[in-house]
Coordinates of C-alpha atoms and ligand atoms in Angstrom, one line a residue:
M1 CA 4.8 8.1 -12.1
E2 CA 5.8 4.1 -13.1
S3 CA 8.0 2.7 -10.0
P4 CA 10.8 0.4 -11.1
T5 CA 11.2 -3.0 -10.9
I6 CA 13.1 -5.8 -11.4
V7 CA 12.3 -8.7 -12.8
P8 CA 11.5 -12.0 -11.0
V9 CA 13.5 -15.1 -9.6
S10 CA 14.2 -17.4 -6.9
D11 CA 16.0 -16.4 -4.1
T12 CA 20.0 -16.7 -3.8
P13 CA 21.5 -19.4 -1.1
L14 CA 24.1 -18.5 0.6
L15 CA 25.4 -21.4 2.3
E16 CA 23.4 -24.2 0.3
P17 CA 20.5 -25.1 -2.1
P18 CA 17.1 -24.2 -1.1
Q19 CA 15.8 -27.4 1.2
S20 CA 12.4 -28.1 2.8
G21 CA 11.9 -29.5 6.1
Q22 CA 15.3 -28.8 7.5
T23 CA 15.3 -29.3 11.6
V24 CA 16.6 -27.7 13.8
T25 CA 18.7 -28.5 15.5
P26 CA 20.2 -27.6 19.1
W27 CA 23.2 -26.5 18.0
L28 CA 21.5 -24.2 15.5
L29 CA 19.1 -23.5 18.3
V30 CA 22.9 -22.3 20.4
V31 CA 23.0 -19.8 16.9
L32 CA 19.2 -18.4 17.1
V33 CA 19.7 -17.7 20.7
V34 CA 23.0 -15.9 20.4
V35 CA 21.3 -14.1 17.7
L36 CA 18.3 -13.3 20.4
F37 CA 20.3 -12.3 22.7
S38 CA 22.5 -9.7 20.8
G39 CA 19.5 -8.3 19.4
G40 CA 17.9 -7.9 22.7
L41 CA 20.6 -6.4 24.4
F42 CA 20.5 -4.0 21.7
G43 CA 17.1 -3.4 22.0
Y44 CA 17.9 -3.0 26.3
D45 CA 20.2 -0.9 26.0
Q46 CA 18.3 1.5 23.8
G47 CA 15.0 1.6 25.6
V48 CA 15.5 1.8 29.1
I49 CA 17.2 4.9 29.1
S50 CA 13.4 6.2 29.3
G51 CA 12.4 5.3 32.5
A52 CA 16.7 5.9 33.7
L53 CA 16.9 10.0 33.4
H54 CA 14.6 11.1 35.5
G55 CA 16.7 9.5 39.1
M56 CA 20.2 10.1 37.3
T57 CA 19.4 13.6 36.0
Q58 CA 18.0 14.5 39.7
E59 CA 21.2 12.1 41.2
L60 CA 24.2 13.6 38.9
S61 CA 22.1 17.0 38.2
L62 CA 22.4 16.7 34.4
S63 CA 22.0 19.7 33.2
R64 CA 19.7 19.5 29.9
I65 CA 22.3 19.4 27.7
M66 CA 24.3 16.6 29.9
V67 CA 20.5 14.5 29.6
A68 CA 20.9 14.7 25.7
V69 CA 24.4 13.4 26.0
V70 CA 23.5 10.4 28.7
T71 CA 21.1 9.5 26.8
S72 CA 22.7 9.7 22.5
W73 CA 25.9 8.7 23.1
V74 CA 25.0 5.1 23.1
T75 CA 24.4 5.8 19.3
L76 CA 27.2 7.9 19.1
G77 CA 29.7 4.4 20.6
A78 CA 27.4 2.2 18.3
L79 CA 28.4 4.3 15.1
F80 CA 32.2 3.3 15.8
G81 CA 31.1 -0.5 16.7
A82 CA 29.1 -0.4 13.7
L83 CA 31.8 0.5 11.8
A84 CA 34.5 -1.4 13.2
G85 CA 31.7 -4.9 13.9
G86 CA 32.4 -5.7 9.8
E87 CA 36.4 -5.3 9.8
L88 CA 36.4 -7.2 13.5
A89 CA 34.2 -10.7 12.0
D90 CA 35.9 -10.5 8.7
L91 CA 39.2 -9.9 11.1
I92 CA 38.8 -11.9 14.3
G93 CA 35.1 -14.2 13.1
R94 CA 32.0 -14.2 14.0
K95 CA 31.3 -15.9 16.6
R96 CA 34.4 -14.1 18.6
A97 CA 33.1 -10.5 17.2
V98 CA 29.7 -11.6 19.0
L99 CA 31.7 -12.4 22.5
I100 CA 33.6 -8.8 22.0
A101 CA 29.9 -7.8 21.7
G102 CA 29.2 -9.6 25.2
A103 CA 32.0 -9.0 27.1
M104 CA 31.4 -4.6 26.5
F105 CA 27.5 -5.0 27.1
T106 CA 29.0 -6.5 30.2
L107 CA 31.4 -3.9 30.7
G108 CA 29.4 -0.4 29.5
A109 CA 26.8 -2.4 31.9
L110 CA 28.7 -2.0 35.2
V111 CA 30.6 0.5 34.7
Q112 CA 27.1 2.7 34.6
A113 CA 25.6 1.5 37.5
L114 CA 28.9 1.9 39.6
A115 CA 29.3 5.2 37.7
P116 CA 30.2 7.7 40.5
D117 CA 30.0 10.7 38.4
T118 CA 28.6 12.3 35.1
V119 CA 32.1 11.1 32.6
I120 CA 32.0 7.7 33.5
L121 CA 28.7 7.1 32.8
V122 CA 29.3 8.9 29.3
A123 CA 31.7 6.0 29.0
G124 CA 29.7 3.7 29.7
R125 CA 27.1 4.5 27.7
L126 CA 29.5 4.8 25.0
I127 CA 31.2 0.9 25.7
V128 CA 27.7 -0.1 25.7
G129 CA 27.3 1.5 22.5
A130 CA 30.3 0.2 20.6
G131 CA 28.5 -3.2 21.9
V132 CA 25.7 -2.3 20.0
G133 CA 27.0 -1.4 17.2
V134 CA 29.2 -4.3 17.1
A135 CA 26.9 -6.7 17.7
A136 CA 24.5 -5.4 14.5
V137 CA 26.8 -5.8 12.6
A138 CA 28.1 -8.6 13.4
A139 CA 24.4 -10.7 14.7
P140 CA 22.8 -10.9 11.8
L141 CA 26.4 -11.8 9.8
Y142 CA 26.7 -15.0 12.0
A143 CA 22.3 -15.5 11.1
A144 CA 22.7 -15.4 8.0
E145 CA 25.6 -18.1 7.6
L146 CA 24.6 -20.1 9.5
A147 CA 21.0 -20.6 9.0
P148 CA 19.4 -23.2 7.3
T149 CA 18.2 -21.3 4.2
N150 CA 14.7 -22.1 4.0
L151 CA 15.1 -20.7 7.9
R152 CA 17.5 -17.7 6.9
G153 CA 14.6 -14.8 6.4
R154 CA 13.3 -16.1 9.8
F155 CA 16.6 -15.5 12.1
V156 CA 17.4 -13.4 10.3
S157 CA 14.0 -11.0 11.5
G158 CA 15.0 -12.6 14.3
Y159 CA 17.4 -10.5 15.1
Q160 CA 14.6 -6.8 15.0
L161 CA 11.8 -8.8 16.8
A162 CA 14.4 -9.6 19.8
I163 CA 15.5 -5.7 19.2
T164 CA 12.2 -4.4 19.8
V165 CA 11.1 -7.1 23.0
G166 CA 14.5 -6.0 24.1
I167 CA 12.9 -2.7 24.7
F168 CA 9.8 -3.5 26.0
L169 CA 11.8 -4.9 29.0
A170 CA 13.6 -2.0 29.3
Y171 CA 10.1 -0.2 29.8
L172 CA 8.8 -3.0 31.8
V173 CA 12.5 -2.9 34.5
D174 CA 11.7 0.8 33.9
G175 CA 8.5 0.9 35.5
W176 CA 9.1 -1.9 38.4
L177 CA 11.6 -0.1 39.8
S178 CA 10.0 3.9 39.0
E179 CA 8.9 4.4 42.3
T180 CA 12.2 4.1 44.6
D181 CA 14.0 5.4 41.1
S182 CA 16.4 2.8 41.1
W183 CA 19.0 4.6 37.7
R184 CA 21.5 2.3 38.3
I185 CA 19.7 -1.1 39.1
M186 CA 17.8 -0.2 35.7
L187 CA 21.5 0.4 33.8
G188 CA 23.3 -2.4 35.5
V189 CA 21.0 -5.8 35.2
S190 CA 21.9 -5.5 31.7
A191 CA 25.4 -7.4 32.6
V192 CA 23.4 -10.5 33.3
P193 CA 22.3 -10.5 30.0
G194 CA 25.2 -9.8 28.6
L195 CA 27.2 -12.5 30.5
L196 CA 24.6 -15.0 29.0
L197 CA 24.9 -13.8 26.1
F198 CA 29.3 -13.9 26.5
A199 CA 28.8 -17.5 27.7
V200 CA 26.3 -19.0 24.9
A201 CA 28.4 -17.6 22.4
L202 CA 31.5 -18.8 23.8
F203 CA 30.0 -22.3 23.1
A204 CA 28.7 -21.6 20.6
P205 CA 30.0 -22.5 16.4
E206 CA 32.2 -20.3 14.1
S207 CA 30.8 -20.1 11.0
P208 CA 32.2 -22.9 8.1
R209 CA 32.1 -20.0 5.7
W210 CA 34.2 -17.2 7.8
L211 CA 36.5 -21.5 8.3
M212 CA 36.4 -21.8 5.3
K213 CA 37.3 -17.7 4.1
M214 CA 40.1 -18.9 6.7
H215 CA 41.2 -21.5 4.7
R216 CA 40.4 -23.7 7.4
R217 CA 38.4 -26.7 6.1
P218 CA 39.2 -29.5 9.2
E219 CA 37.3 -27.0 11.2
A220 CA 34.9 -25.6 8.7
A221 CA 34.0 -29.6 8.4
A222 CA 34.1 -30.1 12.2
E223 CA 31.4 -27.1 12.7
L224 CA 29.3 -27.7 10.1
R225 CA 28.6 -31.6 10.5
K226 CA 28.0 -30.6 14.0
I227 CA 25.6 -27.8 13.5
R228 CA 24.4 -30.1 10.5
P229 CA 25.1 -33.6 11.7
G230 CA 24.2 -35.5 7.9
V231 CA 24.1 -32.9 5.0
D232 CA 27.5 -34.1 2.6
V233 CA 30.0 -32.1 4.4
N234 CA 32.3 -32.2 1.3
A235 CA 29.8 -30.6 -1.2
R236 CA 28.8 -28.5 1.0
L237 CA 32.4 -27.6 1.5
D238 CA 33.4 -27.6 -2.0
A239 CA 30.0 -24.9 -2.9
I240 CA 31.3 -22.8 -0.4
D241 CA 35.1 -22.7 -1.6
A242 CA 33.2 -21.5 -5.0
A243 CA 30.9 -19.8 -4.0
L244 CA 33.7 -17.3 -2.1
R245 CA 36.1 -17.9 -4.9
E246 CA 34.4 -16.4 -7.2
D247 CA 33.8 -13.3 -4.9
A248 CA 37.6 -13.1 -4.8
G249 CA 39.8 -9.8 -4.5
G250 CA 37.1 -9.1 -2.4
A251 CA 36.3 -5.4 -2.4
S252 CA 38.5 -2.9 -1.6
W253 CA 36.9 0.8 0.3
G254 CA 37.4 1.9 -2.7
E255 CA 35.3 -0.2 -4.9
V256 CA 32.4 0.6 -2.0
F257 CA 32.3 4.5 -3.8
Q258 CA 32.6 2.6 -6.9
R259 CA 30.1 4.5 -9.6
E260 CA 28.9 1.0 -10.1
W261 CA 27.3 1.2 -6.8
R262 CA 26.9 4.6 -6.4
R263 CA 23.2 4.2 -7.0
P264 CA 22.3 1.2 -4.1
L265 CA 24.7 2.6 -1.8
M266 CA 22.2 5.8 -2.0
I267 CA 19.1 3.6 -1.6
G268 CA 20.8 2.0 1.5
I269 CA 22.3 5.4 3.0
G270 CA 18.9 7.0 2.3
L271 CA 17.1 4.6 4.2
A272 CA 19.1 3.5 6.5
V273 CA 18.9 8.6 7.2
F274 CA 14.9 8.5 6.9
Q275 CA 14.4 5.6 9.4
Q276 CA 16.0 8.1 12.7
V277 CA 15.3 11.6 10.9
T278 CA 11.8 10.6 10.7
G279 CA 11.3 10.5 14.8
I280 CA 11.5 7.0 16.1
N281 CA 14.6 7.7 18.7
A282 CA 13.0 10.8 20.0
I283 CA 9.6 8.6 20.6
I284 CA 11.9 5.2 22.0
Y285 CA 14.7 7.5 24.3
Y286 CA 12.0 10.7 25.5
A287 CA 8.3 8.8 25.5
N288 CA 8.5 9.6 29.4
Q289 CA 9.3 13.2 28.5
I290 CA 7.0 13.1 25.7
F291 CA 3.8 12.1 28.0
A292 CA 4.9 14.1 30.5
A293 CA 4.7 17.2 28.9
A294 CA 1.6 16.4 27.2
G295 CA 0.1 15.5 31.2
F296 CA 0.6 12.0 31.3
V297 CA 1.9 14.1 35.7
T298 CA 2.1 11.2 37.9
Q299 CA 5.7 9.1 36.6
S300 CA 3.9 5.5 36.7
A301 CA 1.1 6.6 34.2
Q302 CA 4.5 8.1 31.9
T303 CA 6.0 4.3 32.8
T304 CA 2.7 2.6 32.1
A305 CA 1.7 4.3 29.2
T306 CA 5.9 4.2 27.3
T307 CA 5.5 0.6 28.3
W308 CA 2.3 -0.8 27.0
A309 CA 1.5 2.0 24.2
I310 CA 5.2 2.8 22.7
G311 CA 6.4 -1.3 24.3
A312 CA 4.2 -3.6 24.1
V313 CA 2.7 -2.1 20.2
N314 CA 6.2 -1.7 19.2
V315 CA 7.1 -6.2 19.4
L316 CA 2.9 -6.8 17.6
A317 CA 3.2 -4.8 14.9
T318 CA 6.9 -5.8 14.3
L319 CA 4.8 -9.8 14.0
I320 CA 2.7 -8.0 11.2
A321 CA 5.8 -6.9 9.3
I322 CA 7.4 -10.8 9.1
A323 CA 4.3 -12.1 8.4
F324 CA 3.5 -10.0 4.8
I325 CA 7.6 -8.5 4.0
D326 CA 7.8 -11.1 1.5
G327 CA 3.4 -11.1 0.1
L328 CA 2.8 -7.3 0.3
G329 CA 6.4 -5.9 -0.7
R330 CA 8.8 -3.6 0.4
R331 CA 7.7 -1.0 -0.8
K332 CA 3.8 -0.9 -0.2
L333 CA 4.7 -2.4 3.2
L334 CA 7.2 1.2 3.8
L335 CA 5.0 3.6 1.3
A336 CA 2.0 2.2 3.6
G337 CA 4.5 3.1 7.1
L338 CA 5.6 6.5 6.9
L339 CA 1.8 7.2 5.6
G340 CA 0.9 6.9 7.9
M341 CA 3.9 7.7 10.3
G342 CA 3.7 10.8 8.8
I343 CA -0.6 11.4 9.8
S344 CA 0.0 9.9 13.0
L345 CA 3.3 13.3 13.7
V346 CA 0.7 15.8 12.7
V347 CA -1.9 14.6 15.0
V348 CA 0.7 15.0 17.9
G349 CA 1.5 17.8 17.0
A350 CA -1.3 19.0 17.0
A351 CA -2.7 18.4 20.4
F352 CA 0.6 19.9 21.4
E353 CA -0.1 23.6 19.9
F354 CA -3.7 23.5 20.1
I355 CA -4.9 21.1 23.2
L356 CA -2.9 21.2 26.0
R357 CA -2.5 25.6 25.2
G358 CA -6.4 25.4 26.3
P359 CA -7.5 26.8 29.1
D360 CA -8.5 23.7 30.6
Q361 CA -4.9 22.2 31.1
A362 CA -5.1 22.5 35.2
A363 CA -2.7 20.1 35.8
S364 CA -5.1 16.7 37.9
A365 CA -3.6 13.0 38.4
A366 CA -5.5 12.0 34.8
P367 CA -3.8 12.4 32.1
S368 CA -5.6 15.4 29.6
S369 CA -7.5 15.3 26.1
A370 CA -4.2 16.0 25.0
G371 CA -2.9 13.7 26.9
I372 CA -5.1 10.9 25.1
V373 CA -4.8 12.2 21.5
T374 CA -1.0 12.1 21.7
L375 CA -1.1 8.6 23.2
L376 CA -3.2 6.9 20.3
A377 CA -1.8 9.4 17.5
L378 CA 2.2 8.0 19.1
V379 CA 0.6 4.4 19.2
G380 CA -0.5 4.6 14.9
F381 CA 3.5 6.4 14.7
I382 CA 4.7 3.4 16.1
I383 CA 2.7 0.4 14.7
C384 CA 3.1 2.8 11.0
F385 CA 6.8 2.4 11.8
A386 CA 6.6 -1.4 13.1
F387 CA 5.2 -2.6 10.3
S388 CA 7.7 -1.5 7.8
M389 CA 10.8 1.8 8.1
G390 CA 12.1 -0.6 11.0
P391 CA 12.1 -4.0 9.7
V392 CA 11.8 -3.6 5.9
V393 CA 14.7 -0.5 6.0
W394 CA 17.1 -3.7 7.4
T395 CA 15.8 -6.2 5.2
V396 CA 16.3 -4.1 2.3
I397 CA 19.9 -3.1 3.2
N398 CA 21.0 -6.3 3.6
E399 CA 20.1 -7.7 0.3
I400 CA 20.8 -4.8 -2.5
F401 CA 24.6 -5.0 -2.4
P402 CA 26.2 -7.2 -4.4
G403 CA 28.4 -9.6 -2.2
R404 CA 31.7 -8.6 -3.2
I405 CA 30.9 -5.2 -1.4
R406 CA 27.6 -6.3 0.9
G407 CA 30.2 -6.5 4.0
R408 CA 31.7 -3.2 4.2
A409 CA 28.2 -1.1 2.5
V410 CA 25.8 -2.5 4.6
A411 CA 28.8 -1.1 7.4
V412 CA 28.2 1.6 5.9
A413 CA 24.8 1.7 5.9
T414 CA 24.6 1.0 9.8
A415 CA 26.8 3.6 10.6
A416 CA 24.9 6.0 8.6
N417 CA 21.4 5.1 10.5
W418 CA 23.8 5.0 13.6
G419 CA 25.0 8.6 12.6
A420 CA 21.5 10.5 12.6
A421 CA 20.4 8.7 15.2
F422 CA 23.1 10.5 17.6
L423 CA 21.5 13.6 15.5
V424 CA 18.4 13.2 15.9
S425 CA 18.5 11.9 20.0
Q426 CA 21.5 14.7 20.5
G427 CA 19.3 17.5 19.1
F428 CA 15.8 16.5 20.1
L429 CA 15.6 18.2 23.1
S430 CA 17.4 21.6 22.0
L431 CA 15.1 21.0 18.9
V432 CA 11.7 21.3 21.3
D433 CA 13.9 23.8 23.7
A434 CA 13.6 25.9 20.5
I435 CA 10.5 25.6 18.4
G436 CA 8.5 24.6 21.1
N437 CA 7.2 19.8 21.1
G438 CA 3.9 20.8 18.3
P439 CA 6.1 21.8 15.7
A440 CA 8.9 19.7 16.3
F441 CA 6.9 16.7 15.8
W442 CA 5.6 18.5 12.6
L443 CA 9.1 18.5 11.4
F444 CA 9.4 14.9 11.9
A445 CA 5.2 14.8 9.4
L446 CA 7.9 16.3 6.9
L447 CA 10.1 14.5 6.8
C448 CA 8.0 10.8 6.5
G449 CA 6.3 13.0 3.6
L450 CA 10.1 13.3 1.4
G451 CA 10.9 10.0 2.4
W452 CA 7.8 9.0 0.7
I453 CA 8.3 11.2 -1.8
W454 CA 11.9 9.8 -2.4
I455 CA 10.7 5.9 -1.9
Y456 CA 8.6 6.2 -3.7
R457 CA 10.5 7.3 -7.4
A458 CA 14.4 6.0 -6.3
V459 CA 13.1 2.5 -4.4
P460 CA 12.9 -0.9 -6.4
E461 CA 10.6 -3.4 -5.6
T462 CA 13.2 -6.5 -3.9
K463 CA 10.8 -9.1 -2.8
G464 CA 11.1 -12.4 -4.6
R465 CA 13.9 -11.1 -6.0
S466 CA 17.4 -13.1 -6.0
L467 CA 20.7 -11.6 -4.8
E468 CA 21.6 -11.8 -8.4
Q469 CA 19.3 -9.7 -10.3
I470 CA 19.3 -7.1 -8.0
Q471 CA 23.1 -6.9 -8.9
Q472 CA 22.3 -6.8 -12.3
F473 CA 19.1 -4.6 -11.9
W474 CA 21.8 -2.1 -11.3
K475 CA 24.1 -2.4 -14.1
Q476 CA 21.3 -1.5 -16.8
P477 CA 21.5 1.4 -19.0
G478 CA 18.3 3.6 -18.3
T479 CA 17.1 2.8 -14.7
E480 CA 20.0 5.8 -13.1
R481 CA 17.3 8.5 -11.9
Ligands
BGC1 C1 16.4 0.8 14.5 C2 16.2 1.4 15.9 C3 14.6 1.4 16.7 C4 14.1 0.0 16.7 C5 13.0 0.5 17.5 C6 14.7 -0.2 14.9 O1 14.9 -1.4 13.6 O2 16.8 0.8 13.8 O3 17.0 3.1 15.1 O4 15.4 1.8 17.6 O5 13.7 0.1 15.3 O6 12.1 -0.6 17.3

């Protein structure tokens, strides 16, 4: 079958025409730090739970249901945070939205660390989750609006890389503290970078584009002069003004759901949901439990496997995506990655079903053969996710919508992503209880297969296309499937 394609042209600048050799000024470094800290905290708060569950389950006598609630309610908070994040960033500015996210990270970390009981702990998870959601919408927006055109791709993909580094650091901290099961320190320690994010964002520049939108030209000029000394400030602000006027009126929520944009909206939501229902966060969150079930007996063996096989591999393989996303294109990476993810999950399921049930399943200090097979297959899964469904999904979601509806449409897709993440992380343990480990992983594999067919049929290649061309493409007759 022929895949849908779009005619190529160059990229559309958000703030200015493309320039080469643009240098990174100290103020741009501040912007970069804000973006990297936002992503890093998002990742840390997602990853840390895997090592904290053991200690908190014992101390607070958590039932299996409460383990799932404590794990997954970060994603529930993130769902609402993401929906509010876009509105907040428009209302009070990108910088102040990031400030609020930093404050929520800090407050949530402290509430979790000091929680006297499960209810307060869950409240802390929700607060941190809301911070994650706000940051997930505001930080990439901030990055896209402040980075010079020639560095914009790297600034935005730096955000996804920071998420994976955050998860890795969380696993490392979990490992260091696993001997003593100090779950309160594991969760509480993220108050420090939360506070740092707050402090850096306090001094960071506001987006000139947002200031122009709010009719605050003198302040926009001052910020632009600071970030980009030597640019023709007036010409640049006039260009922003013209672009803003083209989008005048902004899109209402009704327009986001109009027939005209149904196809990109379905693609955005579909990609967001398939990213989650193919199992990534069941593995990120419950990695230690999976390794325990696969024969890694000691806690330190489990956290070591999680840190290096999942955490470090995730960071390294994300670098592959950053290197190839513009050359190979989105579709190739997505289709190759999903295929590899599906095959890996079939192997993980088989390891649980056939090897662990074998006669030599005696508990020993060394991982069993099923454990080794599971480990290798999970490494394969993570590599395939990290060069495809991780970063590529976010890239496509941020480029398929026309300017008028982009903010709200991205927020809808992001919320769908968190909704699906919530269902998976909340339901994974019950799923395992109901059908067993092997079939649970096979179900994820089946969803990889369905995702593959849907992407093959419905998702067009967007590599090297301007945002306007993508916008025009949705209007062409005969492209509807
Ligand atoms: C996903 C997260 C996931 C992370 C893992 C992101 O793209 O949205 O849900 O935990 O990748 O690296």
